Coordinates of C-alpha atoms and ligand atoms in Angstrom, one line a residue:
X1 CA 0.0 0.0 0.0
X2 CA 1.1 3.5 -0.8
X3 CA 2.6 5.8 1.9
X4 CA 0.2 8.7 2.6
X5 CA 1.7 12.0 3.4
X6 CA -1.7 13.9 3.9
X7 CA -2.2 15.4 7.3
X8 CA -5.3 14.3 9.2
X9 CA -7.8 17.2 9.4
X10 CA -8.5 16.5 13.1
X11 CA -5.3 15.4 14.9
X12 CA -2.7 16.7 12.4
X13 CA -0.8 13.4 12.3
X14 CA -0.2 11.5 9.2
X15 CA -0.5 7.9 10.5
X16 CA -2.9 6.5 7.9
X17 CA -3.4 2.8 7.8
X18 CA -5.0 0.9 5.0
X19 CA -8.3 -0.6 6.3
X20 CA -9.9 -2.4 3.3
X21 CA -11.5 -1.9 -0.1
X22 CA -15.2 -1.2 0.4
X23 CA -17.5 -3.9 -1.1
X24 CA -20.9 -2.1 -1.0
X25 CA -22.3 -1.9 -4.5
X26 CA -18.8 -3.1 -5.7
X27 CA -17.5 0.4 -5.5
X28 CA -14.2 -1.0 -4.3
X29 CA -13.0 2.3 -2.6
X30 CA -9.6 2.2 -0.9
X31 CA -10.5 3.1 2.7
X32 CA -7.7 4.3 5.1
X33 CA -8.0 5.2 8.8
X34 CA -6.1 7.7 10.9
X35 CA -4.5 5.5 13.5
X36 CA -4.6 8.3 16.0
X37 CA -8.2 9.7 15.9
X38 CA -9.9 7.1 13.6
X39 CA -11.1 9.5 10.8
X40 CA -11.4 7.5 7.6
X41 CA -10.6 8.7 4.2
X42 CA -9.9 7.5 0.7
X43 CA -6.6 7.9 -1.2
X44 CA -5.9 9.1 -3.8
X45 CA -8.6 11.8 -4.2
X46 CA -9.2 12.6 -7.8
X47 CA -10.6 16.2 -7.7
X48 CA -11.4 16.5 -11.4
X49 CA -13.4 13.2 -11.4
X50 CA -15.3 14.3 -8.3
X51 CA -16.3 17.7 -9.8
X52 CA -17.4 16.1 -13.0
X53 CA -19.7 13.9 -11.0
X54 CA -22.1 16.7 -9.8
X55 CA -23.7 17.4 -13.2
X56 CA -27.3 17.5 -14.3
X57 CA -27.4 13.7 -14.6
X58 CA -26.4 13.5 -10.9
X59 CA -29.2 15.8 -9.7
X60 CA -31.9 14.4 -11.9
X61 CA -31.1 10.8 -11.0
X62 CA -29.9 9.8 -14.4
X63 CA -26.2 9.3 -13.4
X64 CA -24.7 6.1 -12.2
X65 CA -24.1 7.7 -8.7
X66 CA -27.5 9.3 -8.4
X67 CA -29.0 11.8 -6.1
X68 CA -32.8 11.7 -5.7
X69 CA -34.4 14.7 -7.4
X70 CA -36.0 16.4 -4.4
X71 CA -38.4 18.3 -6.7
X72 CA -40.5 15.2 -7.1
X73 CA -40.9 14.6 -3.3
X74 CA -40.9 18.2 -1.9
X75 CA -44.3 17.9 -0.4
X76 CA -43.3 14.9 1.6
X77 CA -39.7 16.1 2.4
X78 CA -41.3 19.2 3.9
X79 CA -42.5 17.2 6.9
X80 CA -38.9 16.5 7.9
X81 CA -37.6 20.0 6.9
X82 CA -40.3 21.7 9.0
X83 CA -39.7 19.5 12.0
X84 CA -36.0 20.2 11.7
X85 CA -36.5 23.9 11.4
X86 CA -38.8 23.8 14.5
X87 CA -36.0 22.2 16.5
X88 CA -33.4 24.7 15.2
X89 CA -35.7 27.5 16.4
X90 CA -35.4 26.2 20.0
X91 CA -31.9 27.6 19.7
X92 CA -32.1 30.4 17.1
X93 CA -35.4 32.0 16.3
X94 CA -34.6 34.1 13.2
X95 CA -31.8 35.7 11.2
X96 CA -29.8 34.7 8.2
X97 CA -29.9 31.0 7.4
X98 CA -27.4 29.4 5.0
X99 CA -27.8 25.8 3.7
X100 CA -24.6 24.4 2.1
X101 CA -25.3 21.9 -0.6
X102 CA -28.7 23.5 -0.9
X103 CA -29.6 21.6 -4.1
X104 CA -32.9 23.0 -5.6
X105 CA -33.6 25.1 -2.5
X106 CA -36.4 23.0 -1.0
X107 CA -35.2 23.1 2.6
X108 CA -34.5 26.8 2.4
X109 CA -37.9 27.6 1.0
X110 CA -39.4 26.1 4.2
X111 CA -36.9 28.0 6.4
X112 CA -38.0 31.2 4.6
X113 CA -41.7 30.4 5.5
X114 CA -40.5 30.0 9.1
X115 CA -39.2 33.6 9.0
X116 CA -35.5 33.2 8.2
X117 CA -33.7 35.2 5.5
X118 CA -32.3 32.4 3.4
X119 CA -29.1 31.8 1.4
X120 CA -27.9 28.8 -0.5
X121 CA -24.5 27.5 -1.6
X122 CA -24.4 24.8 -4.2
X123 CA -21.7 23.4 -6.5
X124 CA -24.1 22.3 -9.2
X125 CA -24.9 25.1 -11.6
X126 CA -27.9 23.2 -12.8
X127 CA -29.7 23.1 -9.4
X128 CA -28.4 26.5 -8.2
X129 CA -29.9 28.1 -11.3
X130 CA -33.2 26.4 -10.5
X131 CA -33.1 27.7 -6.9
X132 CA -32.4 31.2 -8.0
X133 CA -35.2 31.2 -10.5
X134 CA -37.5 30.3 -7.5
X135 CA -36.2 33.3 -5.5
X136 CA -33.8 31.3 -3.2
X137 CA -30.6 33.3 -3.4
X138 CA -28.0 30.7 -4.1
X139 CA -24.2 31.0 -4.5
X140 CA -23.0 28.7 -7.3
X141 CA -19.6 27.3 -6.3
X142 CA -17.6 25.9 -3.4
X143 CA -18.7 27.3 -0.1
X144 CA -15.1 28.5 0.6
X145 CA -15.2 30.8 -2.4
X146 CA -18.2 32.9 -1.1
X147 CA -17.6 36.5 -0.1
X148 CA -20.1 36.9 2.7
X149 CA -18.7 38.8 5.7
X150 CA -17.6 37.4 9.0
X151 CA -20.3 37.2 11.8
X152 CA -23.1 37.1 9.2
X153 CA -25.2 34.0 9.5
X154 CA -27.3 32.9 12.4
X155 CA -27.7 29.3 11.2
X156 CA -25.6 27.2 8.8
X157 CA -26.7 23.7 7.9
X158 CA -24.7 20.9 6.2
X159 CA -26.9 17.9 5.7
X160 CA -24.9 14.9 4.2
X161 CA -22.3 17.4 3.0
X162 CA -19.1 17.3 5.1
X163 CA -18.2 13.8 3.8
X164 CA -17.9 15.3 0.3
X165 CA -15.5 18.1 1.3
X166 CA -11.9 18.1 0.0
X167 CA -10.6 20.6 2.5
X168 CA -12.7 20.2 5.6
X169 CA -10.4 22.3 7.9
X170 CA -10.6 25.4 5.7
X171 CA -14.4 24.9 5.6
X172 CA -14.7 24.5 9.4
X173 CA -12.7 27.7 9.9
X174 CA -14.8 29.7 7.5
X175 CA -18.0 28.3 9.0
X176 CA -17.0 29.4 12.5
X177 CA -16.0 32.9 11.3
X178 CA -19.2 33.5 9.3
X179 CA -21.5 32.5 12.1
X180 CA -22.6 35.2 14.6
X181 CA -21.8 34.7 18.2
X182 CA -24.6 32.4 19.5
X183 CA -25.1 31.2 15.9
X184 CA -25.8 27.5 15.2
X185 CA -24.0 25.1 13.0
X186 CA -25.9 21.9 12.1
X187 CA -24.1 18.9 10.6
X188 CA -25.6 15.6 9.6
X189 CA -23.3 12.7 8.6
X190 CA -22.8 9.1 9.4
X191 CA -21.2 8.2 12.7
X192 CA -18.5 5.6 12.1
X193 CA -18.4 4.8 15.8
X194 CA -22.0 3.6 15.5
X195 CA -22.6 -0.1 15.9
X196 CA -24.2 -0.3 12.4
X197 CA -21.0 1.0 10.7
X198 CA -18.8 -1.3 12.8
X199 CA -20.9 -4.4 12.1
X200 CA -21.4 -3.7 8.4
X201 CA -17.7 -2.9 8.1
X202 CA -16.4 -2.7 4.5
X203 CA -19.9 -3.3 3.2
X204 CA -21.4 -0.3 4.9
X205 CA -23.7 1.6 2.5
X206 CA -22.1 5.0 3.4
X207 CA -19.0 4.1 1.4
X208 CA -19.9 6.0 -1.7
X209 CA -18.0 7.6 -4.6
X210 CA -17.6 11.3 -3.8
X211 CA -17.4 10.7 0.0
X212 CA -13.8 11.7 0.9
X213 CA -13.8 11.7 4.7
X214 CA -15.8 9.6 7.2
X215 CA -16.3 11.0 10.7
X216 CA -17.4 9.8 14.1
X217 CA -19.1 11.5 17.0
X218 CA -15.8 11.8 18.9
X219 CA -13.6 13.1 16.1
X220 CA -16.2 15.5 14.8
X221 CA -16.9 17.0 18.3
X222 CA -13.1 17.3 18.7
X223 CA -12.8 19.3 15.5
X224 CA -15.6 21.6 16.4
X225 CA -14.1 22.3 19.9
X226 CA -10.7 23.0 18.3
X227 CA -12.4 25.5 16.0
X228 CA -13.8 27.3 19.0
X229 CA -17.5 26.2 19.3
X230 CA -18.6 26.7 22.9
X231 CA -21.5 24.2 23.1
X232 CA -22.1 21.0 21.3
X233 CA -25.4 19.0 21.3
X234 CA -25.2 15.6 19.6
X235 CA -28.2 13.6 18.5
X236 CA -27.4 10.0 17.9
X237 CA -30.3 9.4 15.6
X238 CA -32.0 12.5 14.2
X239 CA -33.1 15.9 15.5
X240 CA -36.8 15.4 14.6
X241 CA -39.6 13.0 15.6
X242 CA -40.5 9.7 14.1
X243 CA -43.8 11.1 12.8
X244 CA -42.0 13.5 10.4
X245 CA -39.9 10.6 9.1
X246 CA -43.0 8.4 8.5
X247 CA -44.9 11.2 6.7
X248 CA -41.8 11.9 4.6
X249 CA -41.4 8.3 3.5
X250 CA -44.8 8.4 1.8
X251 CA -43.1 10.4 -1.0
X252 CA -41.5 7.2 -2.2
X253 CA -44.5 5.0 -1.9
X254 CA -46.0 3.4 -5.0
X255 CA -48.8 1.4 -3.5
X256 CA -50.6 0.8 -0.2
X257 CA -48.3 -2.2 0.5
X258 CA -45.4 0.2 0.9
X259 CA -46.8 1.1 4.3
X260 CA -45.2 -2.0 5.5
X261 CA -41.9 0.0 5.3
X262 CA -43.2 2.0 8.3
X263 CA -42.3 -1.0 10.5
X264 CA -38.6 -0.9 9.6
X265 CA -38.4 2.9 9.7
X266 CA -40.0 2.9 13.2
X267 CA -37.8 0.1 14.4
X268 CA -34.6 2.0 13.2
X269 CA -35.8 5.3 14.7
X270 CA -36.6 3.8 18.1
X271 CA -33.4 1.8 18.2
X272 CA -31.3 4.9 17.7
X273 CA -33.4 6.8 20.2
X274 CA -33.4 4.2 23.0
X275 CA -30.0 2.6 22.3
X276 CA -27.8 5.6 21.3
X277 CA -24.9 4.5 19.2
X278 CA -26.6 1.3 18.0
X279 CA -27.3 2.9 14.5
X280 CA -25.0 5.2 12.6
X281 CA -27.2 8.2 12.2
X282 CA -25.9 11.4 13.7
X283 CA -26.8 15.1 13.8
X284 CA -24.6 17.6 15.6
X285 CA -25.6 21.1 16.6
X286 CA -22.6 23.4 17.5
X287 CA -23.1 26.8 19.0
X288 CA -20.5 29.6 18.5
Ligands
ZN301 ZN1 -6.4 11.9 13.0

């Protein structure tokens, strides 16, 4: 195996050990682990190939590595979006709200209804054009290239985004500086300390092309503390109730028989709620 000279974004060591090739969907990704803090990553990282992935085909579900086109299920997704916004408002009631990886702007349109002034950041020109045409102000490009001032946003959300970042440390520094004091950062990603990830090992479904770093509750909290966040609230599971998840799932139902899926969704939700760490879902709220 090759010698990796990249520095770990959390602990700054470069003690990478080859773990395995992922087997999920035969993606065969070379997974390495930081021997010190257990962040996982892939090497080498092919930036050009990654950028080419996020084209129109990716967002409309026609590409090999597809993203589900949220425009078809917006009505159902809104149950989860609204429940999440309600929870965010327990900490921050109003102000400027930035969603990174904002896609077609569905989540932000709900935040706008809840009284926030909304902003998007999106690498796909295709979906950011769409969001702008719907009146959701969206910056097309990498988040780090935006020119918004420091102490500007009251809320910043990254839902299933940080695993895609090539330079996570630069991003975390900018996130901290652009939040107002008392502002909230929300991050959703998989928890690689969760039992599910450990048991599924190299076949874990989160090993996907385009995912460059894999975090855990411990190392993500450590990064956020290093960056200066004063308070961290971690949800092992999700930050919204089961009812929202069940209502959302109906967006993908084709027939009445699909309601059987509610059993598995409920089982998973209750498992993560009553046995924290047994699944690998994780949402972190960090307050500046
Ligand atoms: Zn490390």
